[in-house]
Amino acid sequence: MNSFGTIFRLNIFGESHGPAVGIVIDGCPPGIALCAGDFIADIERRKGGVQRGTTPRKEDDVPNFLSGIFNGKTTGAPLTITFANNNTRSADYEKLRSIPRPGHADFVASKKFNGFEDYRGGGHFSGRLTVCIVAAGVVAKKILRSVNEEIRCEATITEIGGERNLEKGLQNAIDAKDSVGGIVECVVTNLPIGLGEPFFNSAESLISHAVFSIPAIKGIEFGAGFAAAKMFGSEHNDAIVDKTGKTATNYAGGIVGGITNGNDLVFRVVVKPTSSTPKEQNTLNIETEEIESFSVKGRHDLCIALRVPVVLEAVAACVLADLLLLRVDG
Amino acid sequence: MNSFGTIFRLNIFGESHGPAVGIVIDGCPPGIALCAGDFIADIERRKGGVQRGTTPRKEDDVPNFLSGIFNGKTTGAPLTITFANNNTRSADYEKLRSIPRPGHADFVASKKFNGFEDYRGGGHFSGRLTVCIVAAGVVAKKILRSVNEEIRCEATITEIGGERNLEKGLQNAIDAKDSVGGIVECVVTNLPIGLGEPFFNSAESLISHAVFSIPAIKGIEFGAGFAAAKMFGSEHNDAIVDKTGKTATNYAGGIVGGITNGNDLVFRVVVKPTSSTPKEQNTLNIETEEIESFSVKGRHDLCIALRVPVVLEAVAACVLADLLLLRVDG
Amino acid sequence: MNSFGTIFRLNIFGESHGPAVGIVIDGCPPGIALCAGDFIADIERRKGGVQRGTTPRKEDDVPNFLSGIFNGKTTGAPLTITFANNNTRSADYEKLRSIPRPGHADFVASKKFNGFEDYRGGGHFSGRLTVCIVAAGVVAKKILRSVNEEIRCEATITEIGGERNLEKGLQNAIDAKDSVGGIVECVVTNLPIGLGEPFFNSAESLISHAVFSIPAIKGIEFGAGFAAAKMFGSEHNDAIVDKTGKTATNYAGGIVGGITNGNDLVFRVVVKPTSSTPKEQNTLNIETEEIESFSVKGRHDLCIALRVPVVLEAVAACVLADLLLLRVDG
Amino acid sequence: MNSFGTIFRLNIFGESHGPAVGIVIDGCPPGIALCAGDFIADIERRKGGVQRGTTPRKEDDVPNFLSGIFNGKTTGAPLTITFANNNTRSADYEKLRSIPRPGHADFVASKKFNGFEDYRGGGHFSGRLTVCIVAAGVVAKKILRSVNEEIRCEATITEIGGERNLEKGLQNAIDAKDSVGGIVECVVTNLPIGLGEPFFNSAESLISHAVFSIPAIKGIEFGAGFAAAKMFGSEHNDAIVDKTGKTATNYAGGIVGGITNGNDLVFRVVVKPTSSTPKEQNTLNIETEEIESFSVKGRHDLCIALRVPVVLEAVAACVLADLLLLRVDG
């Protein structure tokens, strides 16, 4: 259940406070040059450590290649990348066992796994696992570029706490001593026409499936998205203007009938405010069955959306790499 | 690629103007009573024939059981349901071959399938296929109720053309001689805690995957959805108030960490305006390579959102039936 | 669970005495010419009607195309082929409900499906469904030939009742008034090197998986097969003699390390004697819980192996078509 | 492609001379007690180090748990087990690059992966990876016993080099300075009735699929197997003798219609002679394109069949654990 993809297939594993998190990438074509240095830029972007609003926690995330690489290139066998968990303080979490943190998976995980789940720091539900997704994204982006050097997959934050001035949105949260949500947009350019399948595996289906595995994401829209509800058909329809399928507008976000149409693929996601907020909150102590007041100590991001862009790029790149490999004509 | 689900698995087939559309449902438990009458209500709802804004096209959709039923009950073998296509006028479409209709899949389908696609009436991309989804939904709802008689899965239109007064939204479109979009909300009540998997198969991942196979849907949001971008964490977090996991608010939409939390599962989708609008539009004639003015004749819905609620219920019910069957404890 | 394949994916449905049996083939490339006439030869071979030892039951098996074909060619959308069940006499079977036929699935099906299974004529377990496999094989063989015109996939009976003189083996069974088993060999020539995956999806794994869905097959061996147990390594190793990978001998049956090596792919299966034998047998009446003597009336093959070659070719062709489509380089 | 199973799903990775081999087991139920000590017995059996005919190579195979275990029990999240590769001498292999070893995957791997494969010691094709399968088998056997304490899954060698006296078969090979093949039988007792699916996922299909991922296996037969080709139906049919489905004989090997029937599940496999034989052989030098004489130095098993029983048990246990977890009723 912790896997995704048809040919380029991801299998993710690990817990926040276990020895390591990792990913097995099956179906990676042979001959792709890969070294630890290729991962630095995207892994750094995920840390968000230099930005206000992200946690100062130091994570020296060095990819460890367990399999699938030989003489600096992928072999075609499963590619396994792990990241050691060095900087963990389990004691912070263990005392919270009887107080499921609001907004976190603590309560549902305990019910689903009959109390056997690793509850330290979110365990397998932790945002920590997104470092594995980012690593897979680095590989996927290389596959995209091997098909067409011009393909770009880039995500940016467009809004924090309702403000398009991101500094202001963050400052509002800092002033309120609270966490805050945001919106991230991803654009993929120079994709070929024809990726996606009409029923059940539309490009939107596969992208949204992968996107909703990123913790904290609660909505996705393509092209005009929710604004389309207010539009007339004559406005929303994108007129084709030349033989390559280029359209005058791009309200469809580059996908028609579930299939990429060669225009920019555009989608946006909403990232909920970090569940761990410095503000005092009420929650149930499931042992005493009494409502307790509760406040999160320690290192937490005020705005988890700041870390999301590189993760969003990664899942989009993984889905698109898979669709490219699935084309019968390669 | 035209299939979905792990245990309760859908395989859809057919074209708008072929002999029939149909669905093979694998993994349906044995012993579920099923007759044609069970399908009437939901199939009628999909037609939307009595509502303003939907097409007057008559579709006598009678389910034809090809396999998997014996003595009025499911057998546990694949359940195949087909619907004959009686009321089709192919000639309407054939002349449009060189003019890909704006907003439709005509152009991408032709590229993807090298010109071999059945282009009549959208072919395999047609909204016609949603009758099969509705049929699967009828079976899935029976499975939900066999687990808990109180589970309800209900969708309603909440907005047309930006108006919460649906009559007004429709009238605006009629006045403008144009098609119009809308928003549909689905609520599932009395689900157990624990459906969904942490990575890649979160409840949101699976529902959105299935939802984006419905033609014309361009966005989905769970609980507070995109509004969460403007919220502080202390607002968005739903405080647990009793041992069953009931929360004071439901901004998470019944899903935390990708897992159902026992509260109402709530999601909304945006339905784009019908691509076939009576308004005159410009598009490319791919043979002459000249821009032509173009207008849709014949029977078309002004607001396809009016037909969506029962389809949305169906895909949600199919996903949830699968997740219920996947639970190791049955 | 009633499906197989990754890209070229089969979904089978139907019961022996239901309205029809059929197959949905997903992932079939567009542009393959297909008409009912293409199926005649292989469907006739499956009937075995002119051979001694097969049942005289008349089955006018005409393929009915429900979807996926347009203007005589595949469209790339799911291809659905059904065969009506015209010639069934259910009454023959209903009285046997309390006496599970020895060697048949009656007893296990009743347990597995809690008594809701369609028990007439074997229901979904019937050999009748192999007509769908044969139809899929016709399509798969076309895909093989589209890759390389020289690929041939041919199966023959090599042994009946232990006799390499097939007439003698059959006559022995006729004389004994009993049914009899046999061995069928399949050879595929001119395959490319490199089909199959090292772990879990070896060419042998996929072929055997598909082969064991054919009723009555109880063993499979590749190349030297079970005889390899008596060989020394220096005998069994096939020496490569030229740059194309041609080997001096072919004890490996064309597969090394789970991957096709470009030599003839050779495998053999054992077909058990038809469970329905004219001989009187004992079995349990599960209602009275007494042992009853029992004998099969009606039309039954003495040697079901006679019908197997074309089915064996079909499953081999389906597996190999899928592997060919899975190659990243097409 | 390097994965197998529906709920209890194996993902294998690693190369013989890479840093480690490992397996990610998804879908493992929570709450199963697991420690390194549980693996010792089966891992020791795989080494075959005390038996004549197996290599003296020392492998201190200690399982390393990377994820999915907390407080000594499985958590329900993916369970990752790795084994470090300590004892490798790559130089032995690198010089053979231009001389594909007869019977080995060297040649096909090079073609399939365009020369990028890790060719040292068989790379990803190495028998070394079966230590991961054995580890998964230890977990699977625990799941079988959690369903029914009486389920046993046991395999033994029944024949070496055609001799039922195993010592004699081995001595013949030692005398001939050659490697030799063998036959291994696996018996699973006390399984419930009803495991397996009629089409494509028969119990035989799934077991054979998994079995043929074990290197060196070239055939499999269930129950009477190939001997059934010589039998009459009245002989081969197993008469049911009581209400539990017990049969007087077990020529079906515990599977009828692809479904377990509650009797002992019995199957046999043939293991080809070890490809690395001390005997001098001829093979092609693909660079010089000349036939060279070639002989294997170093540590190699004379009879790889001696190591197979515990691996065969493991794959059977994994398939059956998955089928048990797939039952709708748990």
PDB file of C-alpha atoms in Angstrom, chain C residues 57 130 214 293 306 308 310 324:
ATOM      1  CA  ARG C  57     -20.948 -30.498 -28.246  1.00  0.00           C
ATOM      2  CA  THR C 130     -10.894 -20.563 -22.340  1.00  0.00           C
ATOM      3  CA  ILE C 214      -5.988 -22.934 -17.721  1.00  0.00           C
ATOM      4  CA  SER C 293     -21.672 -44.137  -6.462  1.00  0.00           C
ATOM      5  CA  LEU C 306      -6.626 -32.286 -27.149  1.00  0.00           C
ATOM      6  CA  VAL C 308      -5.210 -27.346 -24.818  1.00  0.00           C
ATOM      7  CA  VAL C 310      -4.368 -23.398 -28.864  1.00  0.00           C
ATOM      8  CA  LEU C 324       7.195  -6.644 -25.497  1.00  0.00           C
TER       9      LEU C 324
END
